[in-house]
Amino acid sequence: MVSFYGGRALIEKKPWGDHFRFTIDGRSGILSATGVTKYLDKSQALLPWAVALVGTHVTSTFEARKGETFSKDEIYLVVSEAIRKPEEAKVAGGKTGDAIHDYAHAFAKAEIAGDTLPEVPKLEDMPAEEREKALNGINAFLDFYNDHDVEFLKMEQLVYYNSLLAGDTKEGEEVIEYLGILDLLARVDGKVGVWDYKTGKRVYTDQRYQLSGYRKAWNSNPDNSKLMCVESGVLSFSKETGELTVCRVSNEESEKDFKAFRGLHAVALREKELEAEYKNNKKNELQ
């Protein structure tokens, strides 16, 4: 049982299949920060990437056999292979991201506990190309640690925001409520902030919105008054090279991001209502 807002909210963590279910004062079904930001349409960024992978496979295959005549079946085979390339890249990128995240997680955990820092893994079970990307990411993480004054403070912290308990809304007004697990709380160059590890081509807006939710929840809880965040940050590792992009967001900018997060929160709530209405209507049809 975890206490928030001076004991005014109690959250219990219960096993739920391969995951966990959280209940707040006996209530379940509370939105998560990731559940809020999933309603942001990211297709404009992902579609060009997917199309480029498909096109590159098709053109490179035909260029490699320039001058040859392809049968209809061979063309179909090339196209079907090309269609699978985005999903294959996602799987490979996921493994690369997992390797980087696992090392960064182990490194931060060891530093907080005062244990021996982990050695860079060999990753011999990964294909050479993906291993190189993962090692690039791990070395980029170590460069970030060595180039900045970094102190890891807390990891995988449950956060909870309730706008009524936080004093941001009054009795009778609509309450904004959500919870989440923040990856890392760290002091970087003297500034305490909420940080997250991500893998992708760049830092996406939904990542900033999610972090703004974590930062808001952390700072709004009076139990954290001695360790307030003054920024949030993303360590984004490239899927293609493993290179690191560091995004640091001030509280002022994060407040602007939180306005967008609140809008997505309203969308998520409405989606839940409409889904419940749909299921109820289908149930009535069967009776």
PDB file of C-alpha atoms in Angstrom:
ATOM      1  CA  MET A   1       0.000   0.000   0.000  1.00  0.00           C
ATOM      2  CA  VAL A   2       1.426   3.374  -1.066  1.00  0.00           C
ATOM      3  CA  SER A   3       0.245   6.643   0.462  1.00  0.00           C
ATOM      4  CA  PHE A   4      -0.220   9.882  -1.488  1.00  0.00           C
ATOM      5  CA  TYR A   5      -1.231  13.417  -0.535  1.00  0.00           C
ATOM      6  CA  GLY A   6      -0.443  12.920   3.127  1.00  0.00           C
ATOM      7  CA  GLY A   7      -2.459   9.712   3.379  1.00  0.00           C
ATOM      8  CA  ARG A   8      -5.552  11.094   1.641  1.00  0.00           C
ATOM      9  CA  ALA A   9      -5.164   8.501  -1.148  1.00  0.00           C
ATOM     10  CA  LEU A  10      -3.975   4.912  -0.723  1.00  0.00           C
ATOM     11  CA  ILE A  11      -2.935   2.813  -3.723  1.00  0.00           C
ATOM     12  CA  GLU A  12      -2.655  -0.963  -3.616  1.00  0.00           C
ATOM     13  CA  LYS A  13      -0.666  -2.939  -6.199  1.00  0.00           C
ATOM     14  CA  LYS A  14      -2.086  -6.379  -7.046  1.00  0.00           C
ATOM     15  CA  PRO A  15      -0.838  -9.051  -9.503  1.00  0.00           C
ATOM     16  CA  TRP A  16      -2.962  -9.153 -12.675  1.00  0.00           C
ATOM     17  CA  GLY A  17      -1.788 -11.809 -15.138  1.00  0.00           C
ATOM     18  CA  ASP A  18       1.649 -10.789 -16.375  1.00  0.00           C
ATOM     19  CA  HIS A  19       1.121  -7.256 -15.107  1.00  0.00           C
ATOM     20  CA  PHE A  20      -0.253  -5.463 -12.069  1.00  0.00           C
ATOM     21  CA  ARG A  21      -3.545  -3.829 -11.251  1.00  0.00           C
ATOM     22  CA  PHE A  22      -3.745  -0.734  -9.068  1.00  0.00           C
ATOM     23  CA  THR A  23      -6.684   0.134  -6.856  1.00  0.00           C
ATOM     24  CA  ILE A  24      -7.126   3.543  -5.246  1.00  0.00           C
ATOM     25  CA  ASP A  25      -9.182   3.434  -2.059  1.00  0.00           C
ATOM     26  CA  GLY A  26     -10.781   0.292  -3.475  1.00  0.00           C
ATOM     27  CA  ARG A  27     -11.417   1.772  -6.944  1.00  0.00           C
ATOM     28  CA  SER A  28      -9.857   0.261 -10.084  1.00  0.00           C
ATOM     29  CA  GLY A  29      -9.736   1.311 -13.722  1.00  0.00           C
ATOM     30  CA  ILE A  30      -7.856   4.573 -13.143  1.00  0.00           C
ATOM     31  CA  LEU A  31      -6.201   5.895 -16.293  1.00  0.00           C
ATOM     32  CA  SER A  32      -2.435   5.572 -16.626  1.00  0.00           C
ATOM     33  CA  ALA A  33      -0.185   8.240 -18.118  1.00  0.00           C
ATOM     34  CA  THR A  34       0.701   5.911 -21.009  1.00  0.00           C
ATOM     35  CA  GLY A  35      -2.987   5.119 -21.458  1.00  0.00           C
ATOM     36  CA  VAL A  36      -3.627   8.848 -21.898  1.00  0.00           C
ATOM     37  CA  THR A  37      -0.904   9.536 -24.475  1.00  0.00           C
ATOM     38  CA  LYS A  38      -1.675   6.479 -26.621  1.00  0.00           C
ATOM     39  CA  TYR A  39      -4.543   8.432 -28.200  1.00  0.00           C
ATOM     40  CA  LEU A  40      -2.105  10.799 -29.890  1.00  0.00           C
ATOM     41  CA  ASP A  41      -1.884  10.040 -33.611  1.00  0.00           C
ATOM     42  CA  LYS A  42       1.775   9.324 -34.474  1.00  0.00           C
ATOM     43  CA  SER A  43       1.119   8.035 -37.985  1.00  0.00           C
ATOM     44  CA  GLN A  44       2.458  11.202 -39.642  1.00  0.00           C
ATOM     45  CA  ALA A  45       5.911  10.374 -38.269  1.00  0.00           C
ATOM     46  CA  LEU A  46       5.749   6.596 -38.683  1.00  0.00           C
ATOM     47  CA  LEU A  47       4.210   6.283 -42.149  1.00  0.00           C
ATOM     48  CA  PRO A  48       7.084   7.971 -44.041  1.00  0.00           C
ATOM     49  CA  TRP A  49       9.542   5.765 -42.132  1.00  0.00           C
ATOM     50  CA  ALA A  50       7.612   2.588 -43.017  1.00  0.00           C
ATOM     51  CA  VAL A  51       7.164   3.603 -46.665  1.00  0.00           C
ATOM     52  CA  ALA A  52      10.892   4.385 -46.947  1.00  0.00           C
ATOM     53  CA  LEU A  53      11.807   0.916 -45.644  1.00  0.00           C
ATOM     54  CA  VAL A  54       9.481  -0.746 -48.142  1.00  0.00           C
ATOM     55  CA  GLY A  55      10.779   1.376 -51.014  1.00  0.00           C
ATOM     56  CA  THR A  56      14.430   0.818 -50.091  1.00  0.00           C
ATOM     57  CA  HIS A  57      13.993  -2.966 -50.076  1.00  0.00           C
ATOM     58  CA  VAL A  58      12.245  -2.989 -53.446  1.00  0.00           C
ATOM     59  CA  THR A  59      14.709  -0.671 -55.208  1.00  0.00           C
ATOM     60  CA  SER A  60      17.828  -2.277 -53.687  1.00  0.00           C
ATOM     61  CA  THR A  61      16.630  -5.766 -54.703  1.00  0.00           C
ATOM     62  CA  PHE A  62      15.968  -4.723 -58.286  1.00  0.00           C
ATOM     63  CA  GLU A  63      19.201  -2.701 -58.511  1.00  0.00           C
ATOM     64  CA  ALA A  64      21.221  -5.706 -57.328  1.00  0.00           C
ATOM     65  CA  ARG A  65      19.801  -7.738 -60.248  1.00  0.00           C
ATOM     66  CA  LYS A  66      19.811  -4.964 -62.810  1.00  0.00           C
ATOM     67  CA  GLY A  67      19.290  -6.176 -66.341  1.00  0.00           C
ATOM     68  CA  GLU A  68      17.506  -9.363 -65.298  1.00  0.00           C
ATOM     69  CA  THR A  69      13.910 -10.153 -66.093  1.00  0.00           C
ATOM     70  CA  PHE A  70      11.647 -10.858 -63.128  1.00  0.00           C
ATOM     71  CA  SER A  71       8.692 -13.227 -63.266  1.00  0.00           C
ATOM     72  CA  LYS A  72       5.361 -12.246 -61.739  1.00  0.00           C
ATOM     73  CA  ASP A  73       5.961 -14.626 -58.806  1.00  0.00           C
ATOM     74  CA  GLU A  74       9.394 -13.113 -58.158  1.00  0.00           C
ATOM     75  CA  ILE A  75       7.935  -9.606 -58.104  1.00  0.00           C
ATOM     76  CA  TYR A  76       5.231 -10.729 -55.663  1.00  0.00           C
ATOM     77  CA  LEU A  77       7.933 -12.242 -53.458  1.00  0.00           C
ATOM     78  CA  VAL A  78       9.975  -9.018 -53.417  1.00  0.00           C
ATOM     79  CA  VAL A  79       6.870  -6.981 -52.562  1.00  0.00           C
ATOM     80  CA  SER A  80       5.794  -9.373 -49.792  1.00  0.00           C
ATOM     81  CA  GLU A  81       9.312  -9.225 -48.307  1.00  0.00           C
ATOM     82  CA  ALA A  82       9.228  -5.422 -48.488  1.00  0.00           C
ATOM     83  CA  ILE A  83       5.878  -5.256 -46.683  1.00  0.00           C
ATOM     84  CA  ARG A  84       7.391  -7.131 -43.726  1.00  0.00           C
ATOM     85  CA  LYS A  85      10.363  -4.757 -43.365  1.00  0.00           C
ATOM     86  CA  PRO A  86       8.704  -2.174 -41.053  1.00  0.00           C
ATOM     87  CA  GLU A  87       7.582  -4.875 -38.595  1.00  0.00           C
ATOM     88  CA  GLU A  88      11.006  -6.545 -38.712  1.00  0.00           C
ATOM     89  CA  ALA A  89      12.647  -3.188 -38.019  1.00  0.00           C
ATOM     90  CA  LYS A  90      10.311  -2.603 -35.069  1.00  0.00           C
ATOM     91  CA  VAL A  91      11.216  -5.982 -33.567  1.00  0.00           C
ATOM     92  CA  ALA A  92      14.948  -5.424 -34.071  1.00  0.00           C
ATOM     93  CA  GLY A  93      14.707  -1.878 -32.745  1.00  0.00           C
ATOM     94  CA  GLY A  94      12.827  -3.179 -29.726  1.00  0.00           C
ATOM     95  CA  LYS A  95      15.618  -5.620 -28.908  1.00  0.00           C
ATOM     96  CA  THR A  96      18.217  -2.877 -29.327  1.00  0.00           C
ATOM     97  CA  GLY A  97      16.213  -0.538 -27.113  1.00  0.00           C
ATOM     98  CA  ASP A  98      15.742  -3.252 -24.492  1.00  0.00           C
ATOM     99  CA  ALA A  99      19.500  -3.890 -24.327  1.00  0.00           C
ATOM    100  CA  ILE A 100      20.248  -0.182 -23.870  1.00  0.00           C
ATOM    101  CA  HIS A 101      17.450   0.302 -21.337  1.00  0.00           C
ATOM    102  CA  ASP A 102      18.468  -2.786 -19.339  1.00  0.00           C
ATOM    103  CA  TYR A 103      22.053  -1.572 -19.038  1.00  0.00           C
ATOM    104  CA  ALA A 104      21.082   2.004 -18.128  1.00  0.00           C
ATOM    105  CA  HIS A 105      18.606   0.623 -15.583  1.00  0.00           C
ATOM    106  CA  ALA A 106      21.235  -1.677 -14.035  1.00  0.00           C
ATOM    107  CA  PHE A 107      23.782   1.168 -13.975  1.00  0.00           C
ATOM    108  CA  ALA A 108      21.442   3.591 -12.187  1.00  0.00           C
ATOM    109  CA  LYS A 109      20.296   0.893  -9.747  1.00  0.00           C
ATOM    110  CA  ALA A 110      23.896   0.021  -8.853  1.00  0.00           C
ATOM    111  CA  GLU A 111      24.831   3.661  -8.309  1.00  0.00           C
ATOM    112  CA  ILE A 112      21.850   4.312  -6.045  1.00  0.00           C
ATOM    113  CA  ALA A 113      22.656   1.202  -3.994  1.00  0.00           C
ATOM    114  CA  GLY A 114      26.385   1.983  -3.905  1.00  0.00           C
ATOM    115  CA  ASP A 115      27.174  -1.314  -5.646  1.00  0.00           C
ATOM    116  CA  THR A 116      29.820  -2.039  -8.283  1.00  0.00           C
ATOM    117  CA  LEU A 117      28.782  -0.512 -11.602  1.00  0.00           C
ATOM    118  CA  PRO A 118      27.996  -3.073 -14.335  1.00  0.00           C
ATOM    119  CA  GLU A 119      30.432  -3.750 -17.153  1.00  0.00           C
ATOM    120  CA  VAL A 120      29.393  -3.125 -20.728  1.00  0.00           C
ATOM    121  CA  PRO A 121      27.768  -6.389 -21.901  1.00  0.00           C
ATOM    122  CA  LYS A 122      29.118  -8.331 -24.886  1.00  0.00           C
ATOM    123  CA  LEU A 123      25.611  -9.025 -26.300  1.00  0.00           C
ATOM    124  CA  GLU A 124      26.958 -12.016 -28.202  1.00  0.00           C
ATOM    125  CA  ASP A 125      23.455 -13.431 -28.702  1.00  0.00           C
ATOM    126  CA  MET A 126      22.440 -10.455 -30.885  1.00  0.00           C
ATOM    127  CA  PRO A 127      23.069 -10.131 -34.654  1.00  0.00           C
ATOM    128  CA  ALA A 128      26.221  -8.108 -35.360  1.00  0.00           C
ATOM    129  CA  GLU A 129      24.365  -5.087 -36.759  1.00  0.00           C
ATOM    130  CA  GLU A 130      21.940  -4.846 -33.839  1.00  0.00           C
ATOM    131  CA  ARG A 131      24.748  -5.490 -31.336  1.00  0.00           C
ATOM    132  CA  GLU A 132      26.672  -2.533 -32.765  1.00  0.00           C
ATOM    133  CA  LYS A 133      23.636  -0.266 -32.411  1.00  0.00           C
ATOM    134  CA  ALA A 134      23.023  -1.417 -28.823  1.00  0.00           C
ATOM    135  CA  LEU A 135      26.659  -0.888 -27.856  1.00  0.00           C
ATOM    136  CA  ASN A 136      26.585   2.556 -29.487  1.00  0.00           C
ATOM    137  CA  GLY A 137      23.587   3.376 -27.288  1.00  0.00           C
ATOM    138  CA  ILE A 138      25.194   2.034 -24.127  1.00  0.00           C
ATOM    139  CA  ASN A 139      28.387   3.995 -24.798  1.00  0.00           C
ATOM    140  CA  ALA A 140      26.313   7.100 -25.532  1.00  0.00           C
ATOM    141  CA  PHE A 141      24.597   6.659 -22.152  1.00  0.00           C
ATOM    142  CA  LEU A 142      27.994   6.384 -20.445  1.00  0.00           C
ATOM    143  CA  ASP A 143      29.216   9.493 -22.300  1.00  0.00           C
ATOM    144  CA  PHE A 144      26.158  11.378 -21.032  1.00  0.00           C
ATOM    145  CA  TYR A 145      26.884  10.206 -17.487  1.00  0.00           C
ATOM    146  CA  ASN A 146      30.565  11.202 -17.704  1.00  0.00           C
ATOM    147  CA  ASP A 147      29.965  14.544 -19.462  1.00  0.00           C
ATOM    148  CA  HIS A 148      27.399  15.730 -16.911  1.00  0.00           C
ATOM    149  CA  ASP A 149      27.145  15.824 -13.134  1.00  0.00           C
ATOM    150  CA  VAL A 150      24.584  13.023 -12.769  1.00  0.00           C
ATOM    151  CA  GLU A 151      23.169  11.684  -9.518  1.00  0.00           C
ATOM    152  CA  PHE A 152      20.526   8.971  -9.774  1.00  0.00           C
ATOM    153  CA  LEU A 153      17.967   9.426  -6.989  1.00  0.00           C
ATOM    154  CA  LYS A 154      14.992   7.088  -7.443  1.00  0.00           C
ATOM    155  CA  MET A 155      13.830   4.495  -9.975  1.00  0.00           C
ATOM    156  CA  GLU A 156      10.495   3.049 -11.088  1.00  0.00           C
ATOM    157  CA  GLN A 157       8.480   5.239  -8.760  1.00  0.00           C
ATOM    158  CA  LEU A 158       4.695   4.976  -8.674  1.00  0.00           C
ATOM    159  CA  VAL A 159       3.182   8.440  -9.123  1.00  0.00           C
ATOM    160  CA  TYR A 160      -0.426   9.527  -8.770  1.00  0.00           C
ATOM    161  CA  TYR A 161      -2.151  12.788  -9.639  1.00  0.00           C
ATOM    162  CA  ASN A 162      -5.538  13.932  -8.395  1.00  0.00           C
ATOM    163  CA  SER A 163      -6.335  17.531  -9.294  1.00  0.00           C
ATOM    164  CA  LEU A 164      -8.769  17.870  -6.358  1.00  0.00           C
ATOM    165  CA  LEU A 165      -6.294  16.615  -3.752  1.00  0.00           C
ATOM    166  CA  ALA A 166      -3.567  18.712  -5.396  1.00  0.00           C
ATOM    167  CA  GLY A 167      -5.711  21.840  -5.031  1.00  0.00           C
ATOM    168  CA  ASP A 168      -5.889  22.417  -8.784  1.00  0.00           C
ATOM    169  CA  THR A 169      -9.670  21.947  -8.946  1.00  0.00           C
ATOM    170  CA  LYS A 170     -12.486  22.679  -6.511  1.00  0.00           C
ATOM    171  CA  GLU A 171     -15.290  20.494  -5.166  1.00  0.00           C
ATOM    172  CA  GLY A 172     -17.875  19.915  -7.894  1.00  0.00           C
ATOM    173  CA  GLU A 173     -15.415  20.556 -10.736  1.00  0.00           C
ATOM    174  CA  GLU A 174     -14.208  17.767 -13.029  1.00  0.00           C
ATOM    175  CA  VAL A 175     -11.281  15.921 -11.460  1.00  0.00           C
ATOM    176  CA  ILE A 176      -8.229  14.918 -13.493  1.00  0.00           C
ATOM    177  CA  GLU A 177      -6.842  11.661 -12.134  1.00  0.00           C
ATOM    178  CA  TYR A 178      -4.169   9.257 -13.387  1.00  0.00           C
ATOM    179  CA  LEU A 179      -1.215   7.197 -12.226  1.00  0.00           C
ATOM    180  CA  GLY A 180       2.020   5.897 -13.734  1.00  0.00           C
ATOM    181  CA  ILE A 181       5.497   4.507 -13.170  1.00  0.00           C
ATOM    182  CA  LEU A 182       8.278   6.998 -13.850  1.00  0.00           C
ATOM    183  CA  ASP A 183      11.557   5.470 -15.011  1.00  0.00           C
ATOM    184  CA  LEU A 184      14.022   7.675 -13.228  1.00  0.00           C
ATOM    185  CA  LEU A 185      14.367  10.643 -10.914  1.00  0.00           C
ATOM    186  CA  ALA A 186      17.818  12.172 -11.235  1.00  0.00           C
ATOM    187  CA  ARG A 187      19.781  15.309 -10.428  1.00  0.00           C
ATOM    188  CA  VAL A 188      21.597  16.398 -13.601  1.00  0.00           C
ATOM    189  CA  ASP A 189      23.943  19.374 -13.404  1.00  0.00           C
ATOM    190  CA  GLY A 190      22.313  20.349 -10.112  1.00  0.00           C
ATOM    191  CA  LYS A 191      18.725  20.163 -11.409  1.00  0.00           C
ATOM    192  CA  VAL A 192      16.287  17.510 -10.142  1.00  0.00           C
ATOM    193  CA  GLY A 193      14.093  16.106 -12.880  1.00  0.00           C
ATOM    194  CA  VAL A 194      11.956  13.246 -14.107  1.00  0.00           C
ATOM    195  CA  TRP A 195      13.812  11.298 -16.815  1.00  0.00           C
ATOM    196  CA  ASP A 196      12.871   8.533 -19.218  1.00  0.00           C
ATOM    197  CA  TYR A 197      14.694   6.253 -21.665  1.00  0.00           C
ATOM    198  CA  LYS A 198      13.226   5.989 -25.168  1.00  0.00           C
ATOM    199  CA  THR A 199      14.221   4.372 -28.468  1.00  0.00           C
ATOM    200  CA  GLY A 200      13.179   5.969 -31.742  1.00  0.00           C
ATOM    201  CA  LYS A 201      14.198   8.224 -34.593  1.00  0.00           C
ATOM    202  CA  ARG A 202      13.665  11.326 -32.450  1.00  0.00           C
ATOM    203  CA  VAL A 203      11.938  12.638 -29.331  1.00  0.00           C
ATOM    204  CA  TYR A 204       8.193  12.557 -30.033  1.00  0.00           C
ATOM    205  CA  THR A 205       5.588  14.874 -28.572  1.00  0.00           C
ATOM    206  CA  ASP A 206       3.723  12.068 -26.801  1.00  0.00           C
ATOM    207  CA  GLN A 207       6.915  11.351 -24.837  1.00  0.00           C
ATOM    208  CA  ARG A 208       7.055  14.951 -23.663  1.00  0.00           C
ATOM    209  CA  TYR A 209       3.363  14.899 -22.751  1.00  0.00           C
ATOM    210  CA  GLN A 210       3.813  11.686 -20.777  1.00  0.00           C
ATOM    211  CA  LEU A 211       6.772  13.168 -18.874  1.00  0.00           C
ATOM    212  CA  SER A 212       4.783  16.322 -18.139  1.00  0.00           C
ATOM    213  CA  GLY A 213       2.184  14.088 -16.500  1.00  0.00           C
ATOM    214  CA  TYR A 214       4.808  12.359 -14.371  1.00  0.00           C
ATOM    215  CA  ARG A 215       6.401  15.678 -13.381  1.00  0.00           C
ATOM    216  CA  LYS A 216       3.032  17.176 -12.476  1.00  0.00           C
ATOM    217  CA  ALA A 217       2.113  14.152 -10.362  1.00  0.00           C
ATOM    218  CA  TRP A 218       5.460  14.136  -8.570  1.00  0.00           C
ATOM    219  CA  ASN A 219       5.516  17.856  -7.779  1.00  0.00           C
ATOM    220  CA  SER A 220       1.832  17.982  -6.768  1.00  0.00           C
ATOM    221  CA  ASN A 221       2.291  15.412  -4.019  1.00  0.00           C
ATOM    222  CA  PRO A 222       3.280  17.201  -0.774  1.00  0.00           C
ATOM    223  CA  ASP A 223       5.143  14.063   0.297  1.00  0.00           C
ATOM    224  CA  ASN A 224       7.790  15.000  -2.319  1.00  0.00           C
ATOM    225  CA  SER A 225       8.205  18.620  -1.207  1.00  0.00           C
ATOM    226  CA  LYS A 226      11.882  18.107  -0.303  1.00  0.00           C
ATOM    227  CA  LEU A 227      12.746  16.787  -3.775  1.00  0.00           C
ATOM    228  CA  MET A 228      10.829  18.903  -6.252  1.00  0.00           C
ATOM    229  CA  CYS A 229      11.507  18.597  -9.990  1.00  0.00           C
ATOM    230  CA  VAL A 230      12.610  21.678 -11.893  1.00  0.00           C
ATOM    231  CA  GLU A 231      12.837  19.943 -15.269  1.00  0.00           C
ATOM    232  CA  SER A 232      12.091  16.729 -17.163  1.00  0.00           C
ATOM    233  CA  GLY A 233      14.240  14.941 -19.693  1.00  0.00           C
ATOM    234  CA  VAL A 234      14.333  12.226 -22.334  1.00  0.00           C
ATOM    235  CA  LEU A 235      17.351  10.119 -23.282  1.00  0.00           C
ATOM    236  CA  SER A 236      16.344   9.049 -26.793  1.00  0.00           C
ATOM    237  CA  PHE A 237      18.461   6.388 -28.522  1.00  0.00           C
ATOM    238  CA  SER A 238      18.272   6.127 -32.313  1.00  0.00           C
ATOM    239  CA  LYS A 239      16.843   2.861 -33.668  1.00  0.00           C
ATOM    240  CA  GLU A 240      19.143   3.145 -36.662  1.00  0.00           C
ATOM    241  CA  THR A 241      22.478   3.985 -35.020  1.00  0.00           C
ATOM    242  CA  GLY A 242      22.059   3.901 -31.242  1.00  0.00           C
ATOM    243  CA  GLU A 243      23.171   7.559 -31.056  1.00  0.00           C
ATOM    244  CA  LEU A 244      21.793   9.558 -28.158  1.00  0.00           C
ATOM    245  CA  THR A 245      19.600  12.652 -28.305  1.00  0.00           C
ATOM    246  CA  VAL A 246      19.130  14.467 -24.995  1.00  0.00           C
ATOM    247  CA  CYS A 247      15.958  16.503 -24.560  1.00  0.00           C
ATOM    248  CA  ARG A 248      15.718  18.662 -21.419  1.00  0.00           C
ATOM    249  CA  VAL A 249      12.436  20.463 -20.752  1.00  0.00           C
ATOM    250  CA  SER A 250      12.019  23.269 -18.217  1.00  0.00           C
ATOM    251  CA  ASN A 251       9.070  23.401 -15.834  1.00  0.00           C
ATOM    252  CA  GLU A 252       7.630  26.304 -17.821  1.00  0.00           C
ATOM    253  CA  GLU A 253       7.712  24.316 -21.059  1.00  0.00           C
ATOM    254  CA  SER A 254       6.472  21.182 -19.272  1.00  0.00           C
ATOM    255  CA  GLU A 255       3.424  23.118 -18.037  1.00  0.00           C
ATOM    256  CA  LYS A 256       2.602  23.893 -21.684  1.00  0.00           C
ATOM    257  CA  ASP A 257       2.986  20.186 -22.482  1.00  0.00           C
ATOM    258  CA  PHE A 258       0.665  19.356 -19.581  1.00  0.00           C
ATOM    259  CA  LYS A 259      -2.120  21.393 -21.166  1.00  0.00           C
ATOM    260  CA  ALA A 260      -1.916  19.020 -24.132  1.00  0.00           C
ATOM    261  CA  PHE A 261      -1.807  16.056 -21.739  1.00  0.00           C
ATOM    262  CA  ARG A 262      -5.042  17.262 -20.127  1.00  0.00           C
ATOM    263  CA  GLY A 263      -6.698  17.368 -23.539  1.00  0.00           C
ATOM    264  CA  LEU A 264      -5.610  13.800 -24.242  1.00  0.00           C
ATOM    265  CA  HIS A 265      -6.869  12.826 -20.785  1.00  0.00           C
ATOM    266  CA  ALA A 266     -10.341  14.093 -21.728  1.00  0.00           C
ATOM    267  CA  VAL A 267     -10.180  12.072 -24.973  1.00  0.00           C
ATOM    268  CA  ALA A 268      -9.143   8.925 -23.072  1.00  0.00           C
ATOM    269  CA  LEU A 269     -11.992   9.305 -20.585  1.00  0.00           C
ATOM    270  CA  ARG A 270     -14.519   9.779 -23.375  1.00  0.00           C
ATOM    271  CA  GLU A 271     -13.154   6.738 -25.220  1.00  0.00           C
ATOM    272  CA  LYS A 272     -13.686   4.626 -22.087  1.00  0.00           C
ATOM    273  CA  GLU A 273     -17.259   5.891 -21.765  1.00  0.00           C
ATOM    274  CA  LEU A 274     -18.064   5.157 -25.405  1.00  0.00           C
ATOM    275  CA  GLU A 275     -16.481   1.705 -25.214  1.00  0.00           C
ATOM    276  CA  ALA A 276     -18.549   0.866 -22.114  1.00  0.00           C
ATOM    277  CA  GLU A 277     -21.678   2.158 -23.897  1.00  0.00           C
ATOM    278  CA  TYR A 278     -20.901   0.018 -26.958  1.00  0.00           C
ATOM    279  CA  LYS A 279     -20.380  -3.139 -24.875  1.00  0.00           C
ATOM    280  CA  ASN A 280     -23.578  -2.490 -22.951  1.00  0.00           C
ATOM    281  CA  ASN A 281     -25.560  -2.048 -26.176  1.00  0.00           C
ATOM    282  CA  LYS A 282     -24.128  -5.280 -27.609  1.00  0.00           C
ATOM    283  CA  LYS A 283     -25.017  -7.097 -24.396  1.00  0.00           C
ATOM    284  CA  ASN A 284     -28.610  -5.840 -24.596  1.00  0.00           C
ATOM    285  CA  GLU A 285     -28.858  -6.952 -28.222  1.00  0.00           C
ATOM    286  CA  LEU A 286     -28.020 -10.514 -27.194  1.00  0.00           C
ATOM    287  CA  GLN A 287     -30.682 -10.643 -24.499  1.00  0.00           C
TER     288      GLN A 287
END
